[in-house]
Amino acid sequence: MVADDLFPPSPQGAYLSALNDEQRQAVETTEGPLLILAGAGTGKTRVLTTRFAHILLQGHAWPEQILAVTFTNKAAREMRERIGTLLGKPVDSLWLGTFHSLCARMLRRHADLAGLERDFTILDTDDQIRLLKQVMAPFRIDLKRWPAAQILNQIQTWKDRGLLPDAITPAHDEAQVANGHARAVYAAYQNRLRELNACDFGDLMLHMVTIFRTHPDILEYYHKRFHYILVDEYQDTNTIQYLWLRLLAKRPDDRPANIACVGDDDQSIYSWRGADIENILRFEKDFPGAHIVRLERNYRSTPRILGAAAGIIAHNEERLGKTLHAGQQALEGEPVTVINTPDSDDEARTVGGMVQRFHQEGQSLAEMAVLMRAGFQTRPFEESLIRLGIPYQVIGGLRFYERAEIRDGTAYMRALVQPADDLAFERIINTPKRGIGPKSLERLRAVGRERQLPLQATIRQMLERKELKGKAADELQRLLDAFDRARETLATQGHVVAVEQLLEDSGYLQMWRDDTSIEAPGRLDNLRELLRAIGEFPTLPEFLEHIALVMDSDQLQGQVDRISLMTLHAAKGLEFDTVFLPGWEEGLFPSQRSLDEGGNRALEEERRLAYVGLTRARKRAIILHADSRRLYAGWQESLPSRFLEELPDEHVNRTRLKRPQSSFGAPAFSRRNRLGQEMLAELKATRPPTRTGPAPELGATVRHPRFGVGVVTDIERNRLTIEFEEAGQKHIMADFVEILP
């Protein structure tokens, strides 16, 4: 029986008729290395699944002779279902899945070559950390200075780079993790894993790459088994994934590698997870004679949106090059709208007002999304939507006030203003670790009940009477001292300074600074946003009451039609009719932290993020930036993102919102409808003039709507340095000030 018997060809290849010329070329080019550069919305999933089916239908291979690699289990399931639909029947025995699931399947067959039994256990993160702590004990490593989670992160980084313990050199450990003991800990950890007949997630690929390198007969077996290799999202591969694919694809007899990789160098946005854009950029070098097919017909977005996205990404140098254009006859659509708001509060209210207006006009909330550079940006948009009664969901994360670090921060605040709030105090008594375990806490509770005192007062009394001793006593004394100092500050310098001081003195902020997980910087950003949030309220009790009301709005979660809030990273692969892109300002987007750490390569990745954000929109893309953002209780001047200058004028409508004179001093939420109406009216203008008179000169007296009167002390193109009478020195774009006589 041959493959044709199992999967008879469709009449005249009917399954190919739905493809455009480029897609069909990618499907029918079955022999030799192939790189399919698939731009956003160009039908890459259809191409990949149709190619798989085509190989079977043409009798080139049996199902088990094709290796298909995806990045998520969801993508693997979708691909499996589509292949079954194309073939008219489910297909068993497929080697189709994620990198790690395929390697786990291989490793079960060759476990003995890695020093394991076939029934080995794959440890989760909690088990890995517990095991690592046991391994670290003989090295007498200070766990406060070098937490087990940090060392585990370093070990996983080495595994993702394909490095065994013996290959680690000082150059691989520039930070001298664990005082230079990290390599030895890594070796001991690997030995202990083998003794337990276990491996961690990183071992699945590392063991298989090692087996391929040291056992040529095993590698030859898979060369003979897999006639074709298909890889999705190739731009997101890291080093160990790249090595595994190259070993499988490179034939020792110099036969062309039948590997087809689908990817988009313009959507490589995961370097922080180890993805290396060089893998896709050097494909032709790795596989000489490779054929490259560019899928440039976008079936998602309007020509205006595609033109704006192309204008931005064209500024990147590290790219193979392609230009998206509309894949079918379509109207030009609306230009991409760029809205300049007076401040970040206006930005959130403007988005809320537009969402409300579009929904009233008949657009589904589910077809709208707010895409942000960082997770901490969600808070003002959440509050704006809550005030308007608009259902929303946060994709890829919790709502702002539901996040663990925010709950911790608010617990510190509650315990500060209400010392009798035992629930709040119990949440933070051992966060960060102070040696107060469940048994110790229960003892403190029992004493409190006996003496009829709240927990803080109980601990204070027990310390005074010397009833608590040792490390726990010292830590609790420091915690109470931190609360005492914060209460003094609360009375003299206000609640924003007091809360920041408390989070600092208690060690809570330092706990997250010492955390080396990927999430830690985002958690610190969220805590800074929490401090900004409390600065919007006159007192701490009023803020805490506001949170209680916000948290009580969970009934919105049950509604199906909701607008989505998410980061740009979480939005990859999704699409919406209307996309809002707020916060396009220097330092925020592009991220200053990324630029400081990665330089020009990081800037290019930030630009790819902008490209990804724009190409999520089908019909309408709205970019926003603010003149100033709230920083704690004050304001910080913002400069427009450099990406705004890269947007082609022919595809963009730029407008600036002005604060209504009648709203000066009014509560923030009372201006939302007027701002939304004003914004929608201004959108009708292509680019309204912002000044009718001459630009300010050096020494000119000017007025700014927020900072008042000042004198121009320096001029750099359209950027002024102004010394304000009350606000001090600020850097402001010339169009934002009024010249006084």
XYZ file of C-alpha atoms in Angstrom:
741
model
C 0.000 0.000 0.000
C 1.356 3.472 -0.918
C 0.511 6.919 0.390
C -1.833 7.522 -2.554
C -3.998 4.642 -1.344
C -4.449 6.305 2.037
C -4.878 9.851 0.753
C -6.096 9.893 -2.859
C -5.349 13.233 -4.578
C -8.187 15.736 -4.826
C -9.568 16.324 -8.354
C -7.132 18.594 -10.209
C -5.586 19.487 -6.846
C -8.702 21.365 -5.729
C -7.138 22.137 -2.350
C -4.609 24.353 -4.172
C -7.213 26.535 -5.863
C -7.810 28.615 -2.738
C -4.143 29.717 -2.638
C -2.610 32.775 -4.280
C 0.454 32.379 -6.513
C 3.019 32.873 -3.734
C 1.199 30.578 -1.324
C 0.931 27.901 -3.997
C 4.645 28.207 -4.768
C 5.445 27.690 -1.073
C 3.217 24.594 -0.970
C 4.466 22.991 -4.188
C 8.192 23.583 -3.595
C 8.629 20.308 -1.734
C 12.292 19.493 -2.356
C 15.272 21.276 -0.812
C 15.490 23.951 1.901
C 12.731 26.547 1.827
C 12.231 29.737 3.834
C 8.710 31.141 3.702
C 8.745 34.771 4.800
C 5.141 35.175 5.859
C 4.138 38.722 6.750
C 1.332 39.496 9.175
C -2.062 38.330 7.914
C -0.692 36.574 4.810
C -2.100 33.111 5.573
C 0.974 31.302 6.919
C -1.050 28.694 8.836
C -2.980 27.824 5.678
C 0.288 27.460 3.772
C 1.903 25.262 6.407
C -1.047 22.903 6.766
C -1.692 22.759 3.019
C 1.973 21.957 2.425
C 1.756 19.092 4.929
C -1.357 17.728 3.211
C 0.166 18.245 -0.252
C 3.208 16.106 0.604
C 0.894 13.289 1.699
C -1.545 13.649 -1.196
C 1.277 13.604 -3.747
C 2.654 10.401 -2.226
C 5.994 11.951 -1.245
C 5.866 10.631 2.327
C 3.855 8.758 4.928
C 2.435 10.741 7.866
C 5.131 9.473 10.264
C 7.864 10.627 7.857
C 7.051 14.301 8.358
C 8.303 16.238 11.394
C 6.207 19.362 12.039
C 7.217 21.756 14.829
C 5.052 24.459 16.405
C 5.596 26.788 19.352
C 2.384 26.116 21.266
C 0.169 23.126 21.909
C -2.766 25.205 20.677
C -1.056 25.751 17.314
C -0.296 22.027 17.084
C -3.956 21.124 17.729
C -5.157 23.651 15.147
C -2.704 22.357 12.569
C -3.700 18.743 13.238
C -7.401 19.601 12.784
C -6.788 21.525 9.554
C -4.714 18.716 8.091
C -7.502 16.267 8.908
C -10.026 18.548 7.204
C -7.909 18.842 4.053
C -7.340 15.085 3.894
C -10.933 14.237 4.735
C -9.973 12.013 7.674
C -8.060 12.220 10.993
C -4.369 11.348 10.730
C -2.684 9.223 13.381
C 1.018 8.713 14.097
C 1.941 12.305 13.278
C 5.208 13.735 14.581
C 3.542 17.102 15.118
C 3.942 19.199 18.263
C 6.051 21.705 20.174
C 9.839 21.463 20.402
C 9.650 20.133 23.946
C 6.844 17.631 23.367
C 8.668 16.146 20.373
C 11.939 15.942 22.300
C 10.159 14.299 25.246
C 8.819 11.675 22.824
C 12.316 11.064 21.449
C 13.924 10.997 24.891
C 11.540 8.302 26.109
C 13.022 6.086 23.375
C 16.656 6.885 24.163
C 16.526 7.665 27.896
C 19.364 5.255 28.720
C 21.770 7.340 26.628
C 21.055 10.272 28.962
C 21.464 8.183 32.105
C 17.702 7.897 32.663
C 15.007 5.237 32.655
C 12.167 5.459 30.134
C 9.664 6.358 32.867
C 11.616 9.465 33.936
C 9.750 12.304 35.657
C 9.625 15.863 34.296
C 9.828 18.275 37.243
C 7.781 21.457 37.488
C 9.292 24.754 38.643
C 8.453 24.287 42.323
C 10.123 20.879 42.413
C 13.157 22.257 40.573
C 13.632 25.011 43.158
C 13.234 22.607 46.084
C 15.767 20.251 44.564
C 18.185 23.068 43.787
C 18.068 24.311 47.384
C 19.103 20.849 48.546
C 21.970 20.798 46.055
C 23.120 24.295 47.074
C 23.347 23.493 50.790
C 26.942 22.112 50.745
C 28.161 25.194 48.915
C 26.964 27.460 51.757
C 25.558 29.996 49.318
C 23.745 32.972 50.851
C 20.157 32.435 49.674
C 19.282 36.068 50.368
C 22.029 37.270 48.062
C 21.599 34.457 45.549
C 18.033 33.039 45.690
C 17.541 29.550 44.287
C 15.168 30.976 41.658
C 17.943 33.224 40.348
C 20.445 30.381 40.065
C 17.819 28.166 38.408
C 17.191 30.931 35.881
C 20.918 31.013 35.074
C 21.020 27.228 34.653
C 18.017 27.306 32.318
C 19.699 30.062 30.300
C 22.750 27.842 29.850
C 20.531 24.928 28.819
C 18.721 27.107 26.271
C 22.139 27.918 24.825
C 23.043 24.222 24.607
C 25.729 24.383 27.308
C 26.479 21.399 29.576
C 28.264 22.055 32.915
C 31.668 21.108 31.488
C 31.271 23.729 28.747
C 30.693 26.635 31.146
C 33.588 29.103 31.199
C 34.024 32.405 33.077
C 32.885 34.138 29.890
C 29.516 32.374 30.227
C 29.173 33.564 33.828
C 30.051 37.231 33.585
C 27.939 38.121 36.629
C 29.747 35.478 38.732
C 26.434 34.058 39.906
C 26.598 32.543 43.412
C 30.147 33.853 43.796
C 31.336 31.700 40.920
C 29.775 28.476 42.252
C 26.960 28.368 39.687
C 28.752 25.937 37.333
C 29.455 23.512 40.170
C 25.863 23.825 41.391
C 24.679 23.155 37.830
C 26.795 19.972 37.668
C 25.563 18.767 41.078
C 21.969 19.568 40.097
C 22.255 17.502 36.900
C 23.756 14.561 38.818
C 20.964 14.694 41.367
C 18.339 14.766 38.596
C 19.779 11.570 37.142
C 19.785 9.910 40.565
C 16.079 10.732 40.857
C 15.401 9.558 37.280
C 14.121 13.047 36.514
C 14.754 15.956 34.205
C 13.510 19.504 33.943
C 11.948 21.256 30.968
C 15.289 22.467 29.624
C 16.769 18.968 29.732
C 14.308 17.638 27.161
C 16.044 19.466 24.323
C 19.541 19.528 25.829
C 19.621 15.735 26.276
C 18.450 15.131 22.703
C 20.985 17.541 21.199
C 23.708 15.856 23.266
C 22.547 12.393 22.107
C 22.530 13.518 18.471
C 26.063 14.888 18.837
C 27.530 11.857 20.617
C 25.606 9.028 18.928
C 25.712 9.440 15.141
C 23.714 6.230 14.691
C 20.735 7.751 16.520
C 20.912 10.903 14.428
C 21.139 8.768 11.264
C 18.017 6.888 12.362
C 16.044 10.160 12.450
C 17.572 11.307 9.167
C 16.120 8.183 7.571
C 12.806 8.489 9.396
C 12.003 12.134 8.590
C 11.885 12.937 4.878
C 10.441 16.410 5.488
C 10.703 18.951 8.296
C 8.213 21.799 8.718
C 8.829 24.584 11.272
C 6.435 27.335 12.308
C 7.443 30.722 13.820
C 11.119 30.174 12.948
C 12.006 33.735 13.951
C 11.265 32.838 17.578
C 13.729 29.935 17.877
C 16.458 30.071 20.516
C 19.922 28.513 20.339
C 19.075 24.973 21.498
C 16.043 24.808 19.185
C 18.181 26.003 16.293
C 20.868 23.381 17.038
C 18.283 20.569 17.243
C 16.738 21.543 13.906
C 20.092 21.884 12.160
C 21.237 18.468 13.354
C 18.044 16.862 12.076
C 18.035 18.742 8.769
C 21.722 18.522 7.782
C 22.345 15.263 5.929
C 25.833 13.696 6.084
C 25.672 12.721 2.400
C 25.228 16.373 1.329
C 21.718 15.709 0.071
C 19.583 18.887 0.139
C 17.745 19.282 3.410
C 13.990 19.104 2.984
C 13.342 21.665 5.698
C 10.696 24.357 5.267
C 10.660 27.139 7.843
C 7.841 29.655 8.077
C 8.564 32.907 9.865
C 8.641 36.672 9.754
C 11.814 38.503 10.680
C 9.690 41.646 11.122
C 7.779 39.969 13.972
C 10.734 38.719 16.026
C 9.867 40.250 19.416
C 10.911 37.674 22.003
C 14.660 38.174 22.526
C 13.984 38.451 26.270
C 12.899 34.791 26.107
C 16.062 33.788 24.271
C 14.789 34.060 20.682
C 17.579 34.954 18.258
C 16.626 36.792 15.074
C 19.955 35.713 13.562
C 18.536 32.198 13.135
C 16.166 33.336 10.401
C 18.527 35.951 8.953
C 21.246 33.339 8.290
C 18.958 30.656 6.826
C 20.502 30.913 3.360
C 23.979 30.555 4.843
C 22.964 27.503 6.890
C 21.240 25.878 3.918
C 22.994 26.874 0.667
C 20.726 26.967 -2.340
C 17.664 27.642 -0.165
C 14.593 28.867 -1.955
C 12.872 31.925 -0.427
C 9.181 32.665 -0.954
C 7.762 35.956 0.301
C 4.108 36.079 1.289
C 3.260 39.766 1.041
C -0.475 39.777 0.325
C -2.136 40.728 3.587
C -5.775 39.650 3.937
C -6.346 41.369 7.267
C -5.661 45.109 7.251
C -6.596 48.078 5.080
C -4.018 49.548 2.672
C -3.652 52.620 4.930
C -2.737 50.501 7.961
C -0.331 48.400 5.900
C 1.292 51.536 4.486
C 1.839 52.966 7.958
C 3.301 49.679 9.247
C 5.593 49.388 6.225
C 6.841 52.935 6.772
C 7.936 52.132 10.312
C 9.543 48.729 9.736
C 11.493 50.003 6.724
C 13.773 51.830 9.180
C 15.141 48.514 10.477
C 18.422 47.271 9.017
C 18.338 43.671 10.343
C 15.668 42.290 8.027
C 15.379 40.231 4.874
C 12.921 42.667 3.366
C 9.334 42.491 2.165
C 6.458 44.922 1.739
C 2.902 44.050 2.682
C 0.051 45.065 0.408
C -3.663 44.375 0.416
C -4.362 40.870 -0.834
C -7.731 41.674 -2.337
C -9.588 44.625 -3.777
C -10.410 46.875 -0.852
C -11.128 50.487 -0.030
C -8.172 52.459 1.234
C -9.826 52.651 4.639
C -9.320 55.253 7.345
C -5.857 56.724 7.833
C -4.025 55.679 10.968
C -4.980 58.251 13.603
C -2.341 59.783 15.870
C -3.825 61.645 18.842
C -1.767 63.917 21.079
C -3.478 64.333 24.476
C -2.603 66.901 27.157
C -1.730 64.215 29.713
C -1.963 60.507 30.441
C -5.268 60.881 32.281
C -6.776 62.487 29.182
C -5.315 59.650 27.110
C -7.218 57.026 29.122
C -10.435 59.057 29.113
C -10.127 59.630 25.370
C -9.826 55.923 24.679
C -12.795 55.243 26.961
C -14.883 57.866 25.176
C -14.009 56.493 21.743
C -14.764 52.921 22.785
C -18.157 54.061 24.074
C -18.882 55.969 20.859
C -17.824 53.137 18.529
C -19.895 50.661 20.541
C -22.952 52.941 20.337
C -22.440 53.029 16.575
C -22.731 49.241 16.477
C -19.182 47.929 16.777
C -18.707 44.900 19.023
C -16.504 45.424 22.084
C -14.875 42.063 21.357
C -13.547 43.534 18.101
C -11.683 46.315 19.931
C -8.387 46.126 21.846
C -5.992 48.413 23.717
C -2.396 47.301 23.146
C 0.299 48.659 25.461
C 4.055 48.362 25.707
C 4.014 47.378 29.389
C 1.557 45.730 31.742
C 1.514 48.589 34.258
C -0.167 50.818 31.662
C -3.480 48.972 32.008
C -4.567 50.679 35.251
C -5.830 54.054 33.942
C -7.638 52.343 31.063
C -9.257 49.843 33.417
C -10.516 52.671 35.630
C -11.759 54.690 32.655
C -13.701 51.695 31.324
C -15.112 50.902 34.784
C -16.400 54.474 35.174
C -18.142 54.192 31.821
C -19.555 50.761 32.640
C -17.740 49.144 29.690
C -16.905 45.437 30.147
C -13.244 44.558 29.601
C -10.771 41.733 30.033
C -7.007 41.765 30.557
C -5.413 39.193 28.242
C -2.252 37.442 29.362
C -2.463 38.713 32.924
C -4.634 39.715 35.833
C -6.516 42.944 36.216
C -4.268 45.575 37.752
C -5.641 45.466 41.300
C -5.762 41.637 41.266
C -2.008 41.222 40.760
C -0.116 39.745 43.711
C 2.291 42.662 44.113
C -0.584 45.165 44.036
C -2.517 43.187 46.650
C 0.645 43.128 48.771
C 1.107 46.877 48.331
C -2.472 47.657 49.289
C -2.158 45.319 52.307
C 0.797 47.402 53.499
C -1.341 50.540 53.065
C -4.279 49.058 54.970
C -2.027 47.979 57.818
C -0.518 51.478 57.843
C -3.754 53.449 58.188
C -5.626 50.817 60.208
C -3.308 48.948 62.615
C -6.219 46.723 63.694
C -6.634 45.269 60.191
C -5.253 41.801 60.946
C -6.144 40.354 57.531
C -3.933 42.909 55.806
C -1.115 42.541 58.328
C -1.146 38.743 58.081
C -0.726 38.979 54.301
C 2.530 40.920 54.583
C 3.966 39.756 57.913
C 6.187 37.242 56.099
C 6.471 39.049 52.752
C 9.391 39.338 52.296
C 10.494 36.324 54.337
C 10.926 37.167 58.026
C 10.957 33.689 59.525
C 7.261 33.788 60.470
C 5.851 30.456 59.372
C 2.271 29.151 59.846
C 3.004 27.829 63.360
C 4.566 31.095 64.514
C 1.657 33.075 63.068
C -0.895 30.861 64.816
C 0.915 31.398 68.106
C 0.770 35.167 67.625
C -2.939 34.929 66.820
C -3.576 32.912 69.979
C -1.788 35.458 72.154
C -3.748 38.256 70.486
C -7.057 36.539 71.153
C -6.096 35.930 74.768
C -5.119 39.567 75.317
C -7.886 40.930 73.070
C -5.403 42.872 70.979
C -4.970 43.165 67.201
C -1.884 41.506 65.735
C 0.312 44.597 65.460
C -0.375 45.590 69.062
C 0.182 41.998 70.204
C 3.602 41.811 68.585
C 4.549 45.238 69.930
C 3.640 44.165 73.466
C 5.423 40.822 73.177
C 8.590 42.544 71.965
C 8.479 45.009 74.854
C 8.120 42.118 77.319
C 10.933 40.124 75.635
C 8.498 37.312 74.853
C 9.844 37.039 71.305
C 13.483 36.232 70.632
C 15.888 35.370 67.869
C 15.826 36.304 64.183
C 12.042 36.494 64.021
C 11.962 39.010 66.865
C 14.563 41.208 65.139
C 12.679 41.061 61.830
C 9.334 41.913 63.447
C 10.883 44.848 65.301
C 12.257 46.189 62.007
C 8.824 45.801 60.416
C 7.062 47.702 63.219
C 9.742 50.401 63.085
C 9.076 50.762 59.357
C 5.358 51.272 60.069
C 6.139 53.828 62.792
C 8.398 55.865 60.507
C 5.810 55.710 57.719
C 3.088 57.031 60.053
C 5.306 59.989 60.987
C 5.936 60.660 57.288
C 2.231 60.333 56.580
C 1.542 63.243 58.918
C 4.335 65.468 57.587
C 4.971 64.650 53.907
C 1.782 62.979 52.685
C 0.610 59.509 51.768
C 2.583 59.000 48.530
C 5.956 59.531 50.193
C 4.866 57.538 53.252
C 3.803 54.474 51.254
C 6.946 54.491 49.124
C 9.038 54.772 52.286
C 7.157 51.877 53.895
C 7.605 49.580 50.901
C 11.304 50.483 50.884
C 11.998 50.190 54.629
C 10.057 46.923 54.906
C 12.284 45.324 52.272
C 9.377 44.679 49.917
C 10.766 46.672 46.972
C 14.225 45.192 47.526
C 12.710 41.710 47.393
C 11.603 42.328 43.800
C 14.884 44.051 42.883
C 16.726 40.904 43.976
C 14.356 38.655 42.029
C 15.917 37.673 38.697
C 12.799 36.197 37.100
C 11.485 37.648 33.853
C 8.408 38.963 35.706
C 10.298 40.961 38.367
C 10.906 44.200 36.393
C 7.224 44.263 35.417
C 6.196 43.838 39.048
C 8.363 46.813 40.022
C 6.754 48.841 37.220
C 3.330 47.862 38.581
C 4.313 49.041 42.063
C 5.461 52.378 40.635
C 2.098 52.638 38.890
C 0.412 51.901 42.234
C 2.266 54.858 43.750
C 1.123 57.008 40.834
C -2.444 55.843 41.433
C -2.522 56.834 45.102
C -1.219 60.269 44.131
C -4.526 60.883 42.338
C -6.431 60.786 45.651
C -6.347 63.313 48.498
C -5.921 60.686 51.220
C -4.978 57.042 51.572
C -8.381 55.955 52.971
C -10.099 57.459 49.924
C -7.800 55.466 47.632
C -8.429 52.238 49.550
C -12.179 52.823 49.314
C -11.787 53.369 45.572
C -9.991 50.012 45.218
C -12.781 48.253 47.101
C -15.286 49.678 44.615
C -13.123 48.714 41.635
C -12.713 45.153 42.903
C -16.487 44.963 43.320
C -16.988 45.398 39.577
C -16.347 41.709 38.819
C -19.871 41.253 37.482
C -18.536 42.670 34.206
C -16.374 39.565 33.817
C -19.433 37.432 33.095
C -20.370 39.363 29.966
C -19.275 37.922 26.656
C -18.837 41.153 24.693
C -15.746 42.774 26.230
C -12.913 44.948 24.987
C -9.455 43.404 25.433
C -6.505 45.049 27.183
C -3.080 43.478 26.708
C 0.584 44.082 26.034
C 1.944 44.184 22.502
C 3.808 40.931 23.163
C 0.572 39.172 24.147
C -1.186 40.475 21.020
C 0.992 38.645 18.493
C -1.161 36.324 16.410
C -4.408 38.145 17.254
C -6.471 40.607 15.209
C -9.236 43.146 15.870
C -11.309 45.599 13.853
C -10.174 48.551 16.014
C -6.852 48.776 17.843
C -5.810 51.527 20.286
C -2.053 51.967 20.766
C -1.417 54.363 23.691
C 1.826 55.541 25.246
C 3.927 56.170 22.133
C 6.487 58.314 23.954
C 10.246 58.198 24.326
C 11.267 56.089 27.296
C 7.968 54.240 27.335
C 7.858 53.098 23.709
C 10.589 52.531 22.737
C 11.354 51.307 26.241
C 14.313 53.092 27.783
C 15.180 49.998 29.814
C 15.401 47.926 26.627
C 17.516 50.541 24.859
C 19.905 50.789 27.826
C 20.375 47.019 27.883
C 20.374 46.233 24.154
C 21.288 49.358 22.211
C 20.433 49.443 18.512
C 19.367 45.787 18.368
C 16.862 46.511 21.104
C 15.633 49.582 19.224
C 14.983 47.429 16.145
C 13.021 44.952 18.251
C 10.984 47.804 19.729
C 10.243 48.921 16.173
C 9.136 45.385 15.321
C 6.759 45.620 18.291
C 5.276 48.778 16.763
C 4.866 46.914 13.473
C 3.153 44.001 15.244
C 0.806 46.416 17.035
C -0.293 48.184 13.865
C -0.812 44.983 11.915
C -3.227 43.642 14.561
C -5.804 46.141 13.231
C -8.172 45.206 10.435
C -10.010 48.508 9.882
C -8.923 51.176 12.350
C -5.650 51.884 14.192
C -5.450 54.742 16.709
C -2.110 55.747 18.247
C -2.003 58.040 21.289
C 0.739 59.936 23.092
C 0.578 62.406 25.958
C 2.397 65.675 26.629
C 2.942 64.632 30.248
C 2.504 61.565 32.433
C 1.756 61.364 36.107
C 4.818 60.455 38.148
C 3.789 59.721 41.738
C 1.959 62.882 42.848
C 3.506 65.096 40.159
C 3.854 65.173 36.398
C 6.684 64.453 34.003
C 6.969 65.997 30.551
C 6.957 63.444 27.711
C 8.487 63.573 24.256
C 6.709 61.901 21.319
C 8.095 58.520 20.283
C 10.581 58.552 17.421
C 8.317 55.981 15.754
C 5.704 58.700 15.183
C 8.108 60.555 12.888
C 8.599 57.347 10.875
C 4.912 57.039 9.994
C 4.343 58.105 6.347
C 2.215 61.264 6.249
C 0.055 59.956 3.408
C -1.293 57.200 5.646
C -1.674 59.176 8.861
C -4.088 61.727 10.331
C -2.532 63.615 13.241
C -4.567 65.620 15.738
C -4.082 67.208 19.133
C -6.684 67.443 21.851
C -6.949 70.646 23.848
C -8.211 70.736 27.373
C -11.609 72.457 27.450
C -11.392 75.811 29.252
C -14.566 75.114 31.213
C -13.147 71.935 32.674
C -10.171 73.489 34.462
C -10.109 72.139 37.985
C -13.046 69.781 37.395
C -12.862 66.169 38.503
C -11.115 63.993 35.918
C -14.085 61.785 35.108
C -16.448 64.731 34.473
C -14.597 65.693 31.271
C -14.614 62.327 29.540
C -17.621 62.831 27.260
C -16.537 66.306 26.118
C -13.040 65.036 25.402
C -14.395 62.116 23.396
C -16.702 64.395 21.375
C -13.936 66.942 20.787
C -11.540 64.227 19.668
C -14.014 62.735 17.205
C -14.672 66.176 15.735
C -10.950 66.884 15.337
C -10.379 63.579 13.550
C -12.127 65.055 10.509
C -9.211 67.390 9.911
C -6.158 65.989 8.122
C -3.574 67.777 10.259
C -4.919 70.956 11.837
C -2.376 73.763 12.306
C -1.219 74.140 15.860
C 0.237 77.634 15.631
C -0.568 80.628 13.501
C 2.260 82.875 14.681
C 6.071 82.553 14.787
C 7.895 80.003 16.945
C 9.240 81.210 20.332
C 12.704 82.756 20.369
C 15.442 82.512 22.987
C 14.436 84.565 26.035
C 10.749 84.643 25.072
C 8.116 84.493 27.798
C 5.646 81.684 27.219
C 2.691 80.015 28.937
C 2.075 76.270 29.198
C -1.454 75.032 30.092
C -0.143 72.896 32.968
C 3.146 74.487 34.084
C 2.179 78.136 33.781
C 4.497 81.006 32.775
C 8.191 80.536 31.990
C 11.158 81.791 29.956
C 12.781 79.960 27.008
C 16.431 79.265 27.920
C 17.439 76.943 25.074
C 16.114 75.873 21.637
C 16.898 72.664 19.751
C 14.822 72.509 16.555
C 11.203 72.355 17.782
C 12.200 71.386 21.352
C 12.386 74.143 23.978
C 14.040 74.237 27.381
C 11.863 76.442 29.581
C 12.441 77.684 33.131
C 8.980 77.936 34.712
C 8.281 80.186 37.686
C 6.812 77.377 39.793
C 7.493 74.065 38.011
C 11.204 74.637 37.340
C 12.984 73.529 34.167
C 11.049 71.490 31.585
C 11.688 70.296 28.016
C 8.633 71.007 25.842
C 7.799 70.944 22.139
C 7.348 74.489 20.783
C 3.809 73.848 19.551
C 2.611 73.234 23.097
C 3.183 76.761 24.450
C 1.670 80.196 23.913
C 3.974 83.196 23.389
C 3.225 86.061 25.775
C 3.800 89.718 24.834
